[in-house]
mmCIF file of N, CA, C and O in Angstrom:
data_model
loop_
_atom_site.group_PDB
_atom_site.id
_atom_site.type_symbol
_atom_site.label_atom_id
_atom_site.label_comp_id
_atom_site.label_asym_id
_atom_site.label_seq_id
_atom_site.Cartn_x
_atom_site.Cartn_y
_atom_site.Cartn_z
ATOM 1 N N UNK I 18 0.815 -1.201 0.000
ATOM 2 C CA UNK I 18 0.000 0.000 0.000
ATOM 3 C C UNK I 18 0.855 1.260 0.000
ATOM 4 O O UNK I 18 0.509 2.243 -0.616
ATOM 5 N N UNK I 19 1.976 1.205 0.731
ATOM 6 C CA UNK I 19 2.837 2.385 0.796
ATOM 7 C C UNK I 19 3.467 2.686 -0.555
ATOM 8 O O UNK I 19 3.594 3.842 -0.931
ATOM 9 N N UNK I 20 3.874 1.649 -1.294
ATOM 10 C CA UNK I 20 4.489 1.886 -2.605
ATOM 11 C C UNK I 20 3.457 2.428 -3.592
ATOM 12 O O UNK I 20 3.779 3.291 -4.411
ATOM 13 N N UNK I 21 2.220 1.968 -3.522
ATOM 14 C CA UNK I 21 1.164 2.498 -4.386
ATOM 15 C C UNK I 21 0.909 3.959 -4.039
ATOM 16 O O UNK I 21 0.783 4.812 -4.912
ATOM 17 N N UNK I 22 0.888 4.268 -2.758
ATOM 18 C CA UNK I 22 0.673 5.636 -2.313
ATOM 19 C C UNK I 22 1.778 6.559 -2.810
ATOM 20 O O UNK I 22 1.527 7.687 -3.234
ATOM 21 N N UNK I 23 3.018 6.071 -2.802
ATOM 22 C CA UNK I 23 4.155 6.852 -3.298
ATOM 23 C C UNK I 23 4.038 7.098 -4.793
ATOM 24 O O UNK I 23 4.291 8.208 -5.270
ATOM 25 N N UNK I 24 3.636 6.077 -5.545
ATOM 26 C CA UNK I 24 3.444 6.228 -6.991
ATOM 27 C C UNK I 24 2.369 7.281 -7.260
ATOM 28 O O UNK I 24 2.530 8.144 -8.130
ATOM 29 N N UNK I 25 1.287 7.236 -6.510
ATOM 30 C CA UNK I 25 0.211 8.213 -6.684
ATOM 31 C C UNK I 25 0.718 9.621 -6.373
ATOM 32 O O UNK I 25 0.458 10.565 -7.119
ATOM 33 N N UNK I 26 1.468 9.763 -5.292
ATOM 34 C CA UNK I 26 2.000 11.070 -4.903
ATOM 35 C C UNK I 26 2.897 11.650 -5.997
ATOM 36 O O UNK I 26 2.877 12.851 -6.247
ATOM 37 N N UNK I 27 3.652 10.790 -6.645
ATOM 38 C CA UNK I 27 4.593 11.234 -7.683
ATOM 39 C C UNK I 27 3.974 11.333 -9.071
ATOM 40 O O UNK I 27 4.630 11.746 -10.016
ATOM 41 N N UNK I 28 2.710 10.941 -9.214
ATOM 42 C CA UNK I 28 2.011 10.967 -10.513
ATOM 43 C C UNK I 28 0.604 11.518 -10.308
ATOM 44 O O UNK I 28 -0.379 10.804 -10.445
ATOM 45 N N UNK I 29 0.509 12.770 -10.042
ATOM 46 C CA UNK I 29 -0.777 13.386 -9.694
ATOM 47 C C UNK I 29 -1.722 13.568 -10.891
ATOM 48 O O UNK I 29 -2.832 14.033 -10.729
ATOM 49 N N UNK I 30 -1.280 13.204 -12.093
ATOM 50 C CA UNK I 30 -2.122 13.340 -13.284
ATOM 51 C C UNK I 30 -2.889 12.065 -13.616
ATOM 52 O O UNK I 30 -3.430 11.934 -14.713
ATOM 53 N N UNK I 31 -2.958 11.145 -12.696
ATOM 54 C CA UNK I 31 -3.670 9.880 -12.911
ATOM 55 C C UNK I 31 -5.146 10.160 -13.178
ATOM 56 O O UNK I 31 -5.781 10.914 -12.452
ATOM 57 N N UNK I 32 -5.677 9.547 -14.237
ATOM 58 C CA UNK I 32 -7.095 9.676 -14.563
ATOM 59 C C UNK I 32 -7.872 8.412 -14.230
ATOM 60 O O UNK I 32 -9.055 8.471 -13.919
ATOM 61 N N UNK I 33 -7.221 7.262 -14.329
ATOM 62 C CA UNK I 33 -7.861 5.979 -14.043
ATOM 63 C C UNK I 33 -6.936 5.162 -13.160
ATOM 64 O O UNK I 33 -5.744 5.055 -13.449
ATOM 65 N N UNK I 34 -7.499 4.589 -12.102
ATOM 66 C CA UNK I 34 -6.714 3.742 -11.213
ATOM 67 C C UNK I 34 -7.505 2.467 -10.947
ATOM 68 O O UNK I 34 -8.631 2.507 -10.444
ATOM 69 N N UNK I 35 -6.925 1.336 -11.325
ATOM 70 C CA UNK I 35 -7.568 0.034 -11.144
ATOM 71 C C UNK I 35 -6.773 -0.736 -10.096
ATOM 72 O O UNK I 35 -5.622 -1.095 -10.317
ATOM 73 N N UNK I 36 -7.414 -0.962 -8.958
ATOM 74 C CA UNK I 36 -6.808 -1.726 -7.864
ATOM 75 C C UNK I 36 -7.709 -2.893 -7.487
ATOM 76 O O UNK I 36 -7.763 -3.306 -6.329
ATOM 77 N N UNK I 37 -8.404 -3.440 -8.452
ATOM 78 C CA UNK I 37 -9.338 -4.535 -8.188
ATOM 79 C C UNK I 37 -8.586 -5.824 -7.857
ATOM 80 O O UNK I 37 -7.472 -6.052 -8.322
ATOM 81 N N UNK I 38 -9.219 -6.637 -7.019
ATOM 82 C CA UNK I 38 -8.716 -7.961 -6.641
ATOM 83 C C UNK I 38 -7.286 -7.933 -6.104
ATOM 84 O O UNK I 38 -6.450 -8.736 -6.489
ATOM 85 N N UNK I 39 -7.010 -6.996 -5.198
ATOM 86 C CA UNK I 39 -5.685 -6.864 -4.597
ATOM 87 C C UNK I 39 -5.672 -7.149 -3.100
ATOM 88 O O UNK I 39 -4.698 -6.849 -2.425
ATOM 89 N N UNK I 40 -6.768 -7.662 -2.566
ATOM 90 C CA UNK I 40 -6.880 -7.984 -1.143
ATOM 91 C C UNK I 40 -6.657 -6.761 -0.255
ATOM 92 O O UNK I 40 -6.175 -6.873 0.869
ATOM 93 N N UNK I 41 -7.016 -5.577 -0.765
ATOM 94 C CA UNK I 41 -6.888 -4.355 0.024
ATOM 95 C C UNK I 41 -7.877 -4.363 1.175
ATOM 96 O O UNK I 41 -9.047 -4.704 1.001
ATOM 97 N N UNK I 42 -7.424 -3.963 2.328
ATOM 98 C CA UNK I 42 -8.283 -3.806 3.510
ATOM 99 C C UNK I 42 -8.494 -2.312 3.749
ATOM 100 O O UNK I 42 -7.900 -1.470 3.073
ATOM 101 N N UNK I 43 -9.310 -1.980 4.728
ATOM 102 C CA UNK I 43 -9.527 -0.577 5.072
ATOM 103 C C UNK I 43 -8.208 0.116 5.403
ATOM 104 O O UNK I 43 -7.964 1.242 4.959
ATOM 105 N N UNK I 44 -7.356 -0.549 6.151
ATOM 106 C CA UNK I 44 -6.083 0.054 6.570
ATOM 107 C C UNK I 44 -5.193 0.330 5.362
ATOM 108 O O UNK I 44 -4.629 1.416 5.223
ATOM 109 N N UNK I 45 -5.070 -0.626 4.472
ATOM 110 C CA UNK I 45 -4.262 -0.430 3.273
ATOM 111 C C UNK I 45 -4.828 0.656 2.375
ATOM 112 O O UNK I 45 -4.092 1.464 1.815
ATOM 113 N N UNK I 46 -6.145 0.697 2.271
ATOM 114 C CA UNK I 46 -6.781 1.703 1.431
ATOM 115 C C UNK I 46 -6.631 3.099 2.030
ATOM 116 O O UNK I 46 -6.480 4.071 1.303
ATOM 117 N N UNK I 47 -6.628 3.200 3.354
ATOM 118 C CA UNK I 47 -6.409 4.500 4.007
ATOM 119 C C UNK I 47 -5.075 5.095 3.578
ATOM 120 O O UNK I 47 -4.981 6.290 3.292
ATOM 121 N N UNK I 48 -4.040 4.260 3.534
ATOM 122 C CA UNK I 48 -2.712 4.724 3.129
ATOM 123 C C UNK I 48 -2.759 5.262 1.702
ATOM 124 O O UNK I 48 -2.204 6.331 1.400
ATOM 125 N N UNK I 49 -3.432 4.561 0.826
ATOM 126 C CA UNK I 49 -3.538 4.980 -0.575
ATOM 127 C C UNK I 49 -4.368 6.258 -0.692
ATOM 128 O O UNK I 49 -4.015 7.187 -1.424
ATOM 129 N N UNK I 50 -5.454 6.325 0.044
ATOM 130 C CA UNK I 50 -6.371 7.457 -0.051
ATOM 131 C C UNK I 50 -5.749 8.766 0.426
ATOM 132 O O UNK I 50 -6.193 9.839 0.023
ATOM 133 N N UNK I 51 -4.732 8.701 1.260
ATOM 134 C CA UNK I 51 -4.087 9.913 1.751
ATOM 135 C C UNK I 51 -3.594 10.781 0.601
ATOM 136 O O UNK I 51 -3.616 12.000 0.692
ATOM 137 N N UNK I 52 -3.130 10.173 -0.467
ATOM 138 C CA UNK I 52 -2.600 10.919 -1.607
ATOM 139 C C UNK I 52 -3.542 10.972 -2.799
ATOM 140 O O UNK I 52 -3.345 11.773 -3.703
ATOM 141 N N UNK I 53 -4.560 10.141 -2.804
ATOM 142 C CA UNK I 53 -5.413 10.041 -3.989
ATOM 143 C C UNK I 53 -6.188 11.326 -4.278
ATOM 144 O O UNK I 53 -6.400 11.670 -5.437
ATOM 145 N N UNK I 54 -6.563 12.073 -3.268
ATOM 146 C CA UNK I 54 -7.302 13.313 -3.515
ATOM 147 C C UNK I 54 -6.424 14.387 -4.161
ATOM 148 O O UNK I 54 -6.917 15.406 -4.624
ATOM 149 N N UNK I 55 -5.100 14.150 -4.222
ATOM 150 C CA UNK I 55 -4.189 15.068 -4.922
ATOM 151 C C UNK I 55 -4.323 14.923 -6.436
ATOM 152 O O UNK I 55 -3.876 15.785 -7.184
ATOM 153 N N UNK I 56 -4.921 13.839 -6.878
ATOM 154 C CA UNK I 56 -5.092 13.559 -8.308
ATOM 155 C C UNK I 56 -6.370 14.237 -8.787
ATOM 156 O O UNK I 56 -7.424 13.614 -8.910
ATOM 157 N N UNK I 57 -6.285 15.500 -9.065
ATOM 158 C CA UNK I 57 -7.457 16.306 -9.428
ATOM 159 C C UNK I 57 -8.131 15.832 -10.710
ATOM 160 O O UNK I 57 -9.307 16.087 -10.920
ATOM 161 N N UNK I 58 -7.378 15.139 -11.580
ATOM 162 C CA UNK I 58 -7.930 14.647 -12.846
ATOM 163 C C UNK I 58 -8.499 13.235 -12.756
ATOM 164 O O UNK I 58 -8.939 12.677 -13.764
ATOM 165 N N UNK I 59 -8.498 12.648 -11.574
ATOM 166 C CA UNK I 59 -8.984 11.277 -11.409
ATOM 167 C C UNK I 59 -10.449 11.183 -11.811
ATOM 168 O O UNK I 59 -11.292 11.933 -11.317
ATOM 169 N N UNK I 60 -10.732 10.264 -12.715
ATOM 170 C CA UNK I 60 -12.091 10.088 -13.210
ATOM 171 C C UNK I 60 -12.667 8.720 -12.856
ATOM 172 O O UNK I 60 -13.857 8.590 -12.618
ATOM 173 N N UNK I 61 -11.808 7.705 -12.817
ATOM 174 C CA UNK I 61 -12.287 6.343 -12.555
ATOM 175 C C UNK I 61 -11.413 5.674 -11.499
ATOM 176 O O UNK I 61 -10.188 5.689 -11.594
ATOM 177 N N UNK I 62 -12.076 5.075 -10.517
ATOM 178 C CA UNK I 62 -11.385 4.325 -9.468
ATOM 179 C C UNK I 62 -12.079 2.981 -9.324
ATOM 180 O O UNK I 62 -13.276 2.907 -9.034
ATOM 181 N N UNK I 63 -11.344 1.910 -9.553
ATOM 182 C CA UNK I 63 -11.884 0.555 -9.489
ATOM 183 C C UNK I 63 -11.256 -0.172 -8.302
ATOM 184 O O UNK I 63 -10.073 -0.474 -8.299
ATOM 185 N N UNK I 64 -12.070 -0.428 -7.287
ATOM 186 C CA UNK I 64 -11.628 -1.134 -6.083
ATOM 187 C C UNK I 64 -12.394 -2.443 -5.903
ATOM 188 O O UNK I 64 -12.485 -2.981 -4.799
ATOM 189 N N UNK I 65 -12.904 -2.966 -6.989
ATOM 190 C CA UNK I 65 -13.731 -4.184 -6.969
ATOM 191 C C UNK I 65 -12.952 -5.374 -6.400
ATOM 192 O O UNK I 65 -11.758 -5.542 -6.635
ATOM 193 N N UNK I 66 -13.639 -6.205 -5.628
ATOM 194 C CA UNK I 66 -13.097 -7.484 -5.203
ATOM 195 C C UNK I 66 -11.982 -7.415 -4.174
ATOM 196 O O UNK I 66 -11.092 -8.257 -4.186
ATOM 197 N N UNK I 67 -12.026 -6.443 -3.288
ATOM 198 C CA UNK I 67 -11.035 -6.356 -2.226
ATOM 199 C C UNK I 67 -11.677 -6.733 -0.895
ATOM 200 O O UNK I 67 -12.698 -7.415 -0.869
ATOM 201 N N UNK I 68 -11.086 -6.316 0.192
ATOM 202 C CA UNK I 68 -11.617 -6.620 1.530
ATOM 203 C C UNK I 68 -11.953 -5.326 2.263
ATOM 204 O O UNK I 68 -11.647 -5.160 3.430
ATOM 205 N N UNK I 69 -12.599 -4.419 1.558
ATOM 206 C CA UNK I 69 -12.943 -3.104 2.097
ATOM 207 C C UNK I 69 -14.288 -3.198 2.808
ATOM 208 O O UNK I 69 -15.255 -3.710 2.247
ATOM 209 N N UNK I 70 -14.355 -2.666 4.025
ATOM 210 C CA UNK I 70 -15.596 -2.739 4.794
ATOM 211 C C UNK I 70 -16.162 -1.366 5.153
ATOM 212 O O UNK I 70 -17.306 -1.254 5.547
ATOM 213 N N UNK I 71 -15.365 -0.330 5.049
ATOM 214 C CA UNK I 71 -15.758 1.034 5.427
ATOM 215 C C UNK I 71 -16.100 1.150 6.903
ATOM 216 O O UNK I 71 -16.883 2.013 7.300
ATOM 217 N N UNK I 72 -15.504 0.320 7.745
ATOM 218 C CA UNK I 72 -15.715 0.430 9.187
ATOM 219 C C UNK I 72 -14.905 1.566 9.787
ATOM 220 O O UNK I 72 -15.122 1.950 10.916
ATOM 221 N N UNK I 73 -13.980 2.105 9.039
ATOM 222 C CA UNK I 73 -13.112 3.181 9.510
ATOM 223 C C UNK I 73 -13.717 4.539 9.177
ATOM 224 O O UNK I 73 -14.002 4.833 8.023
ATOM 225 N N UNK I 74 -13.895 5.366 10.182
ATOM 226 C CA UNK I 74 -14.403 6.718 9.968
ATOM 227 C C UNK I 74 -13.425 7.524 9.119
ATOM 228 O O UNK I 74 -13.826 8.292 8.249
ATOM 229 N N UNK I 75 -12.135 7.317 9.331
ATOM 230 C CA UNK I 75 -11.116 8.022 8.549
ATOM 231 C C UNK I 75 -11.257 7.698 7.068
ATOM 232 O O UNK I 75 -11.178 8.576 6.218
ATOM 233 N N UNK I 76 -11.495 6.437 6.747
ATOM 234 C CA UNK I 76 -11.654 6.030 5.348
ATOM 235 C C UNK I 76 -12.871 6.712 4.732
ATOM 236 O O UNK I 76 -12.830 7.179 3.600
ATOM 237 N N UNK I 77 -13.948 6.790 5.483
ATOM 238 C CA UNK I 77 -15.144 7.472 4.993
ATOM 239 C C UNK I 77 -14.851 8.943 4.705
ATOM 240 O O UNK I 77 -15.292 9.492 3.701
ATOM 241 N N UNK I 78 -14.068 9.568 5.572
ATOM 242 C CA UNK I 78 -13.697 10.974 5.376
ATOM 243 C C UNK I 78 -12.820 11.139 4.139
ATOM 244 O O UNK I 78 -12.983 12.106 3.392
ATOM 245 N N UNK I 79 -11.905 10.201 3.890
ATOM 246 C CA UNK I 79 -11.066 10.247 2.688
ATOM 247 C C UNK I 79 -11.912 10.163 1.428
ATOM 248 O O UNK I 79 -11.655 10.848 0.437
ATOM 249 N N UNK I 80 -12.937 9.310 1.449
ATOM 250 C CA UNK I 80 -13.789 9.173 0.266
ATOM 251 C C UNK I 80 -14.613 10.433 0.037
ATOM 252 O O UNK I 80 -14.803 10.857 -1.101
ATOM 253 N N UNK I 81 -15.093 11.055 1.097
ATOM 254 C CA UNK I 81 -15.819 12.317 0.952
ATOM 255 C C UNK I 81 -14.919 13.372 0.310
ATOM 256 O O UNK I 81 -15.332 14.087 -0.599
ATOM 257 N N UNK I 82 -13.678 13.459 0.787
ATOM 258 C CA UNK I 82 -12.713 14.409 0.237
ATOM 259 C C UNK I 82 -12.439 14.097 -1.236
ATOM 260 O O UNK I 82 -12.368 14.999 -2.069
ATOM 261 N N UNK I 83 -12.304 12.817 -1.557
ATOM 262 C CA UNK I 83 -12.052 12.396 -2.935
ATOM 263 C C UNK I 83 -13.175 12.853 -3.864
ATOM 264 O O UNK I 83 -12.930 13.377 -4.944
ATOM 265 N N UNK I 84 -14.401 12.674 -3.429
ATOM 266 C CA UNK I 84 -15.551 13.048 -4.259
ATOM 267 C C UNK I 84 -15.650 14.560 -4.459
ATOM 268 O O UNK I 84 -16.105 15.023 -5.496
ATOM 269 N N UNK I 85 -15.191 15.307 -3.489
ATOM 270 C CA UNK I 85 -15.250 16.766 -3.572
ATOM 271 C C UNK I 85 -14.087 17.339 -4.377
ATOM 272 O O UNK I 85 -14.263 18.254 -5.170
ATOM 273 N N UNK I 86 -12.895 16.784 -4.207
ATOM 274 C CA UNK I 86 -11.683 17.410 -4.736
ATOM 275 C C UNK I 86 -11.176 16.834 -6.060
ATOM 276 O O UNK I 86 -10.183 17.314 -6.588
ATOM 277 N N UNK I 87 -11.825 15.836 -6.591
ATOM 278 C CA UNK I 87 -11.377 15.264 -7.868
ATOM 279 C C UNK I 87 -12.511 15.327 -8.895
ATOM 280 O O UNK I 87 -13.601 15.774 -8.592
ATOM 281 N N UNK I 88 -12.222 14.843 -10.082
ATOM 282 C CA UNK I 88 -13.209 14.820 -11.166
ATOM 283 C C UNK I 88 -13.858 13.449 -11.284
ATOM 284 O O UNK I 88 -14.414 13.101 -12.329
ATOM 285 N N UNK I 89 -13.805 12.652 -10.240
ATOM 286 C CA UNK I 89 -14.251 11.257 -10.304
ATOM 287 C C UNK I 89 -15.735 11.155 -10.673
ATOM 288 O O UNK I 89 -16.563 11.894 -10.173
ATOM 289 N N UNK I 90 -16.016 10.258 -11.610
ATOM 290 C CA UNK I 90 -17.402 9.984 -11.972
ATOM 291 C C UNK I 90 -17.706 8.491 -11.987
ATOM 292 O O UNK I 90 -18.852 8.095 -12.136
ATOM 293 N N UNK I 91 -16.681 7.653 -11.808
ATOM 294 C CA UNK I 91 -16.889 6.207 -11.782
ATOM 295 C C UNK I 91 -16.118 5.607 -10.609
ATOM 296 O O UNK I 91 -14.897 5.713 -10.546
ATOM 297 N N UNK I 92 -16.853 4.998 -9.689
ATOM 298 C CA UNK I 92 -16.261 4.374 -8.510
ATOM 299 C C UNK I 92 -16.852 2.981 -8.362
ATOM 300 O O UNK I 92 -18.051 2.830 -8.145
ATOM 301 N N UNK I 93 -16.012 1.956 -8.513
ATOM 302 C CA UNK I 93 -16.475 0.573 -8.434
ATOM 303 C C UNK I 93 -16.029 -0.022 -7.103
ATOM 304 O O UNK I 93 -14.842 -0.221 -6.868
ATOM 305 N N UNK I 94 -17.004 -0.298 -6.234
ATOM 306 C CA UNK I 94 -16.742 -0.911 -4.924
ATOM 307 C C UNK I 94 -17.429 -2.270 -4.810
ATOM 308 O O UNK I 94 -17.562 -2.809 -3.711
ATOM 309 N N UNK I 95 -17.831 -2.848 -5.927
ATOM 310 C CA UNK I 95 -18.550 -4.117 -5.887
ATOM 311 C C UNK I 95 -17.659 -5.244 -5.363
ATOM 312 O O UNK I 95 -16.433 -5.170 -5.441
ATOM 313 N N UNK I 96 -18.277 -6.259 -4.813
ATOM 314 C CA UNK I 96 -17.614 -7.454 -4.296
ATOM 315 C C UNK I 96 -16.608 -7.130 -3.195
ATOM 316 O O UNK I 96 -15.482 -7.641 -3.174
ATOM 317 N N UNK I 97 -16.989 -6.224 -2.289
ATOM 318 C CA UNK I 97 -16.220 -5.943 -1.083
ATOM 319 C C UNK I 97 -17.054 -6.349 0.117
ATOM 320 O O UNK I 97 -18.155 -6.876 -0.025
ATOM 321 N N UNK I 98 -16.582 -6.075 1.299
ATOM 322 C CA UNK I 98 -17.262 -6.465 2.527
ATOM 323 C C UNK I 98 -17.974 -5.266 3.161
ATOM 324 O O UNK I 98 -18.015 -5.138 4.367
ATOM 325 N N UNK I 99 -18.508 -4.394 2.347
ATOM 326 C CA UNK I 99 -19.123 -3.170 2.834
ATOM 327 C C UNK I 99 -20.433 -3.507 3.536
ATOM 328 O O UNK I 99 -21.264 -4.222 3.008
ATOM 329 N N UNK I 100 -20.571 -2.957 4.727
ATOM 330 C CA UNK I 100 -21.780 -3.202 5.534
ATOM 331 C C UNK I 100 -22.895 -2.286 5.127
ATOM 332 O O UNK I 100 -22.775 -1.178 4.874
#
């Protein structure tokens, strides 16, 4: 997760990010989300098939920030453990 976060930090022009089926948990996704809102041109984020549950308030806050601060219009969270 840390290496993905570093790549995102160093490539803020990302428009599409596919992280499906990577066994990401809330904790791992939090690390990635810290830098993802810096990608103002982000349009598509695919997190399908991970182990995301959204039990973390911090993660929910990161997603709110992402929706406000980026150009995202496609978010795939299918096949996760979301309650």
